[in-house]
Tab-separated table of C-alpha atoms and ligand atoms in Angstrom:
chain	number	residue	atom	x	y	z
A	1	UNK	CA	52.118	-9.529	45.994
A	2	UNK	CA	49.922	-9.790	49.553
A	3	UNK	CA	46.355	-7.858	48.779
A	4	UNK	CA	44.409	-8.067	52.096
A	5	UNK	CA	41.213	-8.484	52.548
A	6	UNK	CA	38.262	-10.073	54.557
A	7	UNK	CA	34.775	-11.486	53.909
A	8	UNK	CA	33.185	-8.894	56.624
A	9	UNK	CA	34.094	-5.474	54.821
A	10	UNK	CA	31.639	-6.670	52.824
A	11	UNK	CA	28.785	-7.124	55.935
A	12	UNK	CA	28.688	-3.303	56.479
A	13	UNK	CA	25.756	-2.286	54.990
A	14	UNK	CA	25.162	1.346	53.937
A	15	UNK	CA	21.590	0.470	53.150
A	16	UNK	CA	19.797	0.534	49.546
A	17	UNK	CA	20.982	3.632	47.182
A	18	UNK	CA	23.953	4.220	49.248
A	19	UNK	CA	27.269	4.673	47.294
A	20	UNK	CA	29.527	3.429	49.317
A	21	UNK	CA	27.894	-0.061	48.665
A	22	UNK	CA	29.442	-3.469	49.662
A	23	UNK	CA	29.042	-4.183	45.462
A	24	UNK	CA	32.193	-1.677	45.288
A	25	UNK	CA	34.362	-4.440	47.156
A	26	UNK	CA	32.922	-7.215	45.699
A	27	UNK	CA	33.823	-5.531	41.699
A	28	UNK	CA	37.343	-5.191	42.879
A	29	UNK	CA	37.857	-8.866	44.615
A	30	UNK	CA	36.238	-9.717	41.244
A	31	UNK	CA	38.599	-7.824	39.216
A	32	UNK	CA	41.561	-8.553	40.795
A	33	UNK	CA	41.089	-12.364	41.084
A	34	UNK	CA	40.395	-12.526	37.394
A	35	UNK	CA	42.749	-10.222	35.899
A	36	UNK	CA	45.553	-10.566	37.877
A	37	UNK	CA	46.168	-14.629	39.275
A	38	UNK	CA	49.485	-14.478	40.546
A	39	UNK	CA	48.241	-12.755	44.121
A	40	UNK	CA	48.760	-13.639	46.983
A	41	UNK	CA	45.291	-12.933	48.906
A	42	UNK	CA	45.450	-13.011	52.575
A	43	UNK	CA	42.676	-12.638	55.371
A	44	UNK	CA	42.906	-9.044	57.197
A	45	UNK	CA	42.962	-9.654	60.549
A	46	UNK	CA	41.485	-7.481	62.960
A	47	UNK	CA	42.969	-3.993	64.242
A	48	UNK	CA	43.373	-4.319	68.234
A	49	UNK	CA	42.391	-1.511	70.357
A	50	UNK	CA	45.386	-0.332	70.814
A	51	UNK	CA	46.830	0.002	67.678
A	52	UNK	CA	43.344	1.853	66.713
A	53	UNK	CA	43.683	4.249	70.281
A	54	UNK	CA	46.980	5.720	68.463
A	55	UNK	CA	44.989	7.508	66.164
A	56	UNK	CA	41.351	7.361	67.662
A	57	UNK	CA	39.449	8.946	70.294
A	58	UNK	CA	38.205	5.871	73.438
A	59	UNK	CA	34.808	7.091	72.241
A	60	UNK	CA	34.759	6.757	68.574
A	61	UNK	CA	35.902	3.362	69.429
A	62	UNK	CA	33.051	3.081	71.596
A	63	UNK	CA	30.366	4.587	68.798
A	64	UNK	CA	31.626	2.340	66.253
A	65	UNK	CA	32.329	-0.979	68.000
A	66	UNK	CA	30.023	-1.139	71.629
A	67	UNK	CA	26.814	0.302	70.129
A	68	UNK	CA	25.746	-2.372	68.262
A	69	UNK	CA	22.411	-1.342	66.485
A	70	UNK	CA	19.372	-3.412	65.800
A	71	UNK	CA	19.411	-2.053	62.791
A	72	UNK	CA	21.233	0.806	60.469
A	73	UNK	CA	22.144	3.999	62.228
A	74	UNK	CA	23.257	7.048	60.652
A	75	UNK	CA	25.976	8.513	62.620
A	76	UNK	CA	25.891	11.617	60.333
A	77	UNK	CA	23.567	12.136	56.576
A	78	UNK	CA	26.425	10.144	54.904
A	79	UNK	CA	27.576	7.911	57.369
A	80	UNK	CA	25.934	4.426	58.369
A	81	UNK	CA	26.327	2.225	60.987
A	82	UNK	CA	24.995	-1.586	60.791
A	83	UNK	CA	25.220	-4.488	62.796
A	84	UNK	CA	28.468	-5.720	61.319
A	85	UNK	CA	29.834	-1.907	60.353
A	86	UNK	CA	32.082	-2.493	63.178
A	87	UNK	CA	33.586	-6.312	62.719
A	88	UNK	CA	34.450	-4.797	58.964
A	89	UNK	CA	36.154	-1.257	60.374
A	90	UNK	CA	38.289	-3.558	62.655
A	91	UNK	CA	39.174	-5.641	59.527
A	92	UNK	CA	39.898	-2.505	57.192
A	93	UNK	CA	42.136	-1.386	59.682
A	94	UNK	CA	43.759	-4.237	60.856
A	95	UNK	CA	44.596	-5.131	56.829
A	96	UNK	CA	46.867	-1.689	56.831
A	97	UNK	CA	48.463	-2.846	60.375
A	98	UNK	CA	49.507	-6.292	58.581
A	99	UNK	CA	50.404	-5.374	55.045
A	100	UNK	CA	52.609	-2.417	56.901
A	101	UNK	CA	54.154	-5.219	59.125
A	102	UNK	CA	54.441	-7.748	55.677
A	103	UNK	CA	56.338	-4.966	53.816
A	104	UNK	CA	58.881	-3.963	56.615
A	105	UNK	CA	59.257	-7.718	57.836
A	106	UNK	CA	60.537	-7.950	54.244
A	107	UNK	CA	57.927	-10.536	53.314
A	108	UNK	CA	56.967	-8.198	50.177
A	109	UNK	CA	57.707	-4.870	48.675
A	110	UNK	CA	54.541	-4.242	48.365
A	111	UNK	CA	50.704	-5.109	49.393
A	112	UNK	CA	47.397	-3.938	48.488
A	113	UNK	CA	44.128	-3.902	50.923
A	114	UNK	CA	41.024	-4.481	49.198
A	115	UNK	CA	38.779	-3.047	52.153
A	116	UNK	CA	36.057	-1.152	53.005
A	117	UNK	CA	34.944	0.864	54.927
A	118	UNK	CA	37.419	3.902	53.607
A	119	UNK	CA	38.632	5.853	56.318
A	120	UNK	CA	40.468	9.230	54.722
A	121	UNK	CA	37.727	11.517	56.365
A	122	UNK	CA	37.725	9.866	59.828
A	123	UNK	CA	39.485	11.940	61.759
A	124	UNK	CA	40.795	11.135	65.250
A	125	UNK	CA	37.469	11.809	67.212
A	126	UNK	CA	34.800	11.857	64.500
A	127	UNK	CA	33.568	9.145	61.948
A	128	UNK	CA	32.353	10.745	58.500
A	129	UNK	CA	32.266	10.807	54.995
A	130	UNK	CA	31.414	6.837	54.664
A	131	UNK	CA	34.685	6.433	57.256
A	132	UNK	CA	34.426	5.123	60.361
A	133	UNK	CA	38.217	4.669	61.243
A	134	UNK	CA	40.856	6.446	59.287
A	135	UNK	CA	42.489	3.330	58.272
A	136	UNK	CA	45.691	4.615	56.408
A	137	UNK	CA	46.422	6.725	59.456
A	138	UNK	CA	46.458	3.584	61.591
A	139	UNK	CA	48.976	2.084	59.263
A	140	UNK	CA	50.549	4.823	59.609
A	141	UNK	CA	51.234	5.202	62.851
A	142	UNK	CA	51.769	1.443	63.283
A	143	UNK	CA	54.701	2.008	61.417
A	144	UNK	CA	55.855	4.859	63.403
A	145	UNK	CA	55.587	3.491	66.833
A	146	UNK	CA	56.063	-0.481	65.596
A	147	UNK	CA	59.037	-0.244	63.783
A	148	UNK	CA	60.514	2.964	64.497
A	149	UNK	CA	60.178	4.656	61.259
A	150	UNK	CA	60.591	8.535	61.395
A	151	UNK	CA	59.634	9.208	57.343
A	152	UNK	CA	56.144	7.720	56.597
A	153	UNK	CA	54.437	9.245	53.472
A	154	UNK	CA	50.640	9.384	53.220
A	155	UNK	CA	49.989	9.537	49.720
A	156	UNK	CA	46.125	10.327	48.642
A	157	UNK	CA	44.790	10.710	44.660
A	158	UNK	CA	41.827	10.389	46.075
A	159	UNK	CA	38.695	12.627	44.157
A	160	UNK	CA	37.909	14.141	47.635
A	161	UNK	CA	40.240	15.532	50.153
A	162	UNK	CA	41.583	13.482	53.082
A	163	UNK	CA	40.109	15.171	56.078
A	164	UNK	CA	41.052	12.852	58.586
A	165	UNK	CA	44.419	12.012	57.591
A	166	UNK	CA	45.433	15.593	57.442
A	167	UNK	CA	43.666	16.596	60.828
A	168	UNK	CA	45.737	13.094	62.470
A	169	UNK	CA	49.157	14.611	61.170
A	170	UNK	CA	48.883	17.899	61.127
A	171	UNK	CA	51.282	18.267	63.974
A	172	UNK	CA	53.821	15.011	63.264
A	173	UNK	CA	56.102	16.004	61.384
A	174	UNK	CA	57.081	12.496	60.555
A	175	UNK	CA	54.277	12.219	58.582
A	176	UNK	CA	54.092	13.562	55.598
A	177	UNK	CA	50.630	13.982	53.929
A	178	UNK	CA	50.326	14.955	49.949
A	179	UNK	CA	46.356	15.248	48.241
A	180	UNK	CA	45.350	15.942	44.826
A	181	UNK	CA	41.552	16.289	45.074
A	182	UNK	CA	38.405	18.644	43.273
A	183	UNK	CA	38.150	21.867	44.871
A	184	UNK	CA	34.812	22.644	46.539
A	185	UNK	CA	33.404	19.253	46.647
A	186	UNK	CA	32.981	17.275	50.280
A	187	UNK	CA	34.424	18.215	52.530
A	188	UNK	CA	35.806	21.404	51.477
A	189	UNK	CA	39.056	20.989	53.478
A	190	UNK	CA	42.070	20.732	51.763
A	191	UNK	CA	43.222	24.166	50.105
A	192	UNK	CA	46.928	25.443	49.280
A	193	UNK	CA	47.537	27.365	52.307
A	194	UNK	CA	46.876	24.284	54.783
A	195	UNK	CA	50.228	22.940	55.760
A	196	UNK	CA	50.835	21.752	58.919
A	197	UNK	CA	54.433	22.105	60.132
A	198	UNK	CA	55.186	22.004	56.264
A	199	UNK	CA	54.429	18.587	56.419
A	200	UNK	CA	51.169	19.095	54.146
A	201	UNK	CA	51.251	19.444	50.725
A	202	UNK	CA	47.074	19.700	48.808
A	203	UNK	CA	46.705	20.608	45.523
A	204	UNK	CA	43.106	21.415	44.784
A	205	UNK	CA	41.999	20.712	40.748
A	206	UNK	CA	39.254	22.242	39.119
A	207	UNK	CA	35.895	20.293	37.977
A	208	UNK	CA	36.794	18.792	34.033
A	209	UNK	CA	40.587	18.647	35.287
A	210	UNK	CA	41.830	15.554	32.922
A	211	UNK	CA	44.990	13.564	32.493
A	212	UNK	CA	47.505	16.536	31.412
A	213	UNK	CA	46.967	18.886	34.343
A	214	UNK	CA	46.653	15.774	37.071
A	215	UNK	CA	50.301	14.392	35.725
A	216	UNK	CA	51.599	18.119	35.925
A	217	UNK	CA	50.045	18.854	39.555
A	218	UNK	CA	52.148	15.946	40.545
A	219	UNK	CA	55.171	16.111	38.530
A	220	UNK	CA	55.831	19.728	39.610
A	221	UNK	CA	54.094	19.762	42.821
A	222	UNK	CA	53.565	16.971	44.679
A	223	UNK	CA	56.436	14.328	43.438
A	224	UNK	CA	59.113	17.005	44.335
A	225	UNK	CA	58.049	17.186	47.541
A	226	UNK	CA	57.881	13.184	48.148
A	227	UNK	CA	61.621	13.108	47.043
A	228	UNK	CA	62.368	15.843	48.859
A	229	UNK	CA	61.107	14.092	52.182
A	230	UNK	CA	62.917	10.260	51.130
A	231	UNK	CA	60.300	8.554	52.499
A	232	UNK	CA	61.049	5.516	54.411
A	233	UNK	CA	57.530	3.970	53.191
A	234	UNK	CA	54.852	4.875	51.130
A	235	UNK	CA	51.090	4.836	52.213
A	236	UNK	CA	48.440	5.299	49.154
A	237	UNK	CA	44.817	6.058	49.790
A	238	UNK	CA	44.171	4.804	46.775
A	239	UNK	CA	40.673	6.280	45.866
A	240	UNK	CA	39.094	5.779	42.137
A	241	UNK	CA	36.476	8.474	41.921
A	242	UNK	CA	38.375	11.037	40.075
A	243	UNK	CA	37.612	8.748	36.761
A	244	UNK	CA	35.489	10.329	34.446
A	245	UNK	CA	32.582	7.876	34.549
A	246	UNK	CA	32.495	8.380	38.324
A	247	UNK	CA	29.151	9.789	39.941
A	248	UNK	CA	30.371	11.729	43.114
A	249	UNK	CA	32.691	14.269	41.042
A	250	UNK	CA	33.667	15.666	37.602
A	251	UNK	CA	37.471	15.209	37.019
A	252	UNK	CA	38.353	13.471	34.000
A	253	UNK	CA	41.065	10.621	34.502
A	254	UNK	CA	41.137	7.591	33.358
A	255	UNK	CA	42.536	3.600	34.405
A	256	UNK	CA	46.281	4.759	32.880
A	257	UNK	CA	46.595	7.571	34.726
A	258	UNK	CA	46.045	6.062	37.797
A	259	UNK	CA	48.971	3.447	36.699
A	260	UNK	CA	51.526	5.703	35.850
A	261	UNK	CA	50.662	7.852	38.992
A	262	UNK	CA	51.431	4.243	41.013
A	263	UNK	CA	54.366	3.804	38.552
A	264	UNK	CA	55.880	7.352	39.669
A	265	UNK	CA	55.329	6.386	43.508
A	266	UNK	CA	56.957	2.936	43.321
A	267	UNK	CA	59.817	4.759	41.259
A	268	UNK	CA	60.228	7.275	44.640
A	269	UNK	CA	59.534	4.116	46.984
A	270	UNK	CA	62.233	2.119	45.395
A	271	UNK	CA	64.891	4.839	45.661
A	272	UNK	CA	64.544	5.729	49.142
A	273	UNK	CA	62.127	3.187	50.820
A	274	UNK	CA	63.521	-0.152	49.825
A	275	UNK	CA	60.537	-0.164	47.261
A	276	UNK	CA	57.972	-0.598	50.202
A	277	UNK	CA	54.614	0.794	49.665
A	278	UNK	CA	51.012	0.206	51.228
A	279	UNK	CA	48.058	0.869	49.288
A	280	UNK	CA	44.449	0.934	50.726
A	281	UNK	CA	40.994	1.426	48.824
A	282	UNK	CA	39.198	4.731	49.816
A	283	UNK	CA	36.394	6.094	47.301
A	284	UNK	CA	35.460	4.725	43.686
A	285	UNK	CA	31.667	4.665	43.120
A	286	UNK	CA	31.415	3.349	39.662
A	287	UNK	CA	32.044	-0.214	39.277
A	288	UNK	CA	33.583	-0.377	35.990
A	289	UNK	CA	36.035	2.325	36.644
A	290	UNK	CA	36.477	0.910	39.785
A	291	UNK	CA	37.004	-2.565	38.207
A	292	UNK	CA	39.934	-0.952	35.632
A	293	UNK	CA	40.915	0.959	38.000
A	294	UNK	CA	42.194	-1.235	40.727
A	295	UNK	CA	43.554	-3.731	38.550
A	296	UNK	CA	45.638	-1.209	36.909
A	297	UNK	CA	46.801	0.271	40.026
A	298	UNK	CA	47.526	-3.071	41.573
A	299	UNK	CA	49.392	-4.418	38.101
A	300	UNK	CA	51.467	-1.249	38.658
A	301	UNK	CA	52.238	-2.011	42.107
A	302	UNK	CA	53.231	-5.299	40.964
A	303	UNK	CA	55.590	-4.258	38.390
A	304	UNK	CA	57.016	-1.276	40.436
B	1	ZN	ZN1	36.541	10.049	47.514
């Protein structure tokens, strides 16, 4: 299985203390390359400007990739900008264009990118949230306008809600968008009653929430509505932080529920999407978890 990835999402520097820390990245690579051999790593090649401009604002382009700082800017308390922040957004991005065109050239069922920056909370015209470019809404859209899908599923288990993503599709209704994330933490988007064109499906969970009422939220909730939708491919913002050791929030899942969640999606993908799905990294912010984590969401992808 393709996981793409490149040496320069690990140049943008968030600055000492930060969470979203290049270490993240480097515990996954890590991980992946020891636990699982049989990948098939391949360098992310850059997003060009126009496959970015179907999603993005000309002048979040220009804030993340003209101004080129000395040093670190913060383009909001959270958010950082360094010298190579935007050579590694153009990579993260450009890994969900490729492993979007890898899975519908037929060149794999399925690919992972290893990337960061995350991009869930980057909406079209504003970086945030650690995310400068909402990278699973580029892939998204790539394969919308690329290869003419008209059912792409955004899929996000992601601890936090996906902002951006939601505020990109809110009116395609060839998108559909499905989140599972703690209510009232950052950014305190993503309740019941927001959805779209009906194309939006969130389920907030409450702080403790542990493996028996995440598996139910999406057995009942969310799952029903992917089937319902036959999704012609599945996108996964594939975020790690609602494991219990994690720092930024208080659910309570662990490694195996995070592989049986990929498990359900790859069952859904296979039936309707000719088993194609695209996963990208978002959030994580312990490294062990992240470490189990991503290995046992990638050796799920693998078997799917
Ligand atoms: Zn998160």
């Amino acid at each position: 299985m393709p996981v793409y990835t490149h040496s320069a999402c690990l140049g943008h520097d968030t600055g000492p203390g930060h969470p979203e820390s290049s270490q993240r990245l480097a515990a996954v690579i890590q991980a992946l390359h020891d636990q699982l051999p049989g990948l098939d790593w391949r360098e992310a090649p850059r997003a060009t400007r126009g496959q970015l401009l179907r999603v993005h604002d000309e002048h979040l382009l220009e804030a993340v990739l003209e101004h080129s700082p000395a040093a670190r800017t913060q383009l909001d308390p959270d958010t950082v900008l360094s010298p190579s922040s935007g050579e590694a957004a153009l990579r993260a991005a450009g890994a969900g264009v490729a492993a979007v065109d890898a899975v519908m050239h037929g060149d794999a069922e399925r690919a992972f990118c290893a990337v960061r920056p995350p991009g869930h909370h980057a909406t079209g015209g504003q970086a945030m949230g650690f995310c400068l470019f909402n990278n699973v809404a580029v892939a998204a859209a790539h394969a919308l306008d690329k290869h003419g899908l008209s059912r792409v599923a955004v899929v996000d288990f992601d601890v936090h809600h996906g902002n951006g993503t939601q505020a990109i599709f809110e009116a395609e209704p060839q998108v559909l968008y499905l989140s599972s994330h703690q209510q009232g933490l950052f950014p305190h988007s993503g309740a019941r009653r927001e959805r779209g064109l009906g194309n939006i499906m969130n389920v907030p969970l409450p702080p403790g929430t542990g493996s028996r009422m995440f598996q139910e939220a999406w057995v009942e909730r969310l799952l029903p509505e992917l089937e319902a939708f036959r999704p012609q491919l599945v996108l996964i913002s594939a975020g790690f932080d609602a494991h219990w050791r994690d720092p930024l929030a208080q659910m309570q899942l662990d490694a195996a529920d995070f592989a049986w969640l990929t498990g359900e999606l790859c069952a859904i993908a296979g039936q309707h999407a000719a088993g194609r799905a695209v996963s990208l990294l978002e959030g994580g912010y312990d490294l062990q978890a992240l470490r189990e984590c991503s290995v046992a969401h990638v050796r799920a992808l693998m078997a799917g």
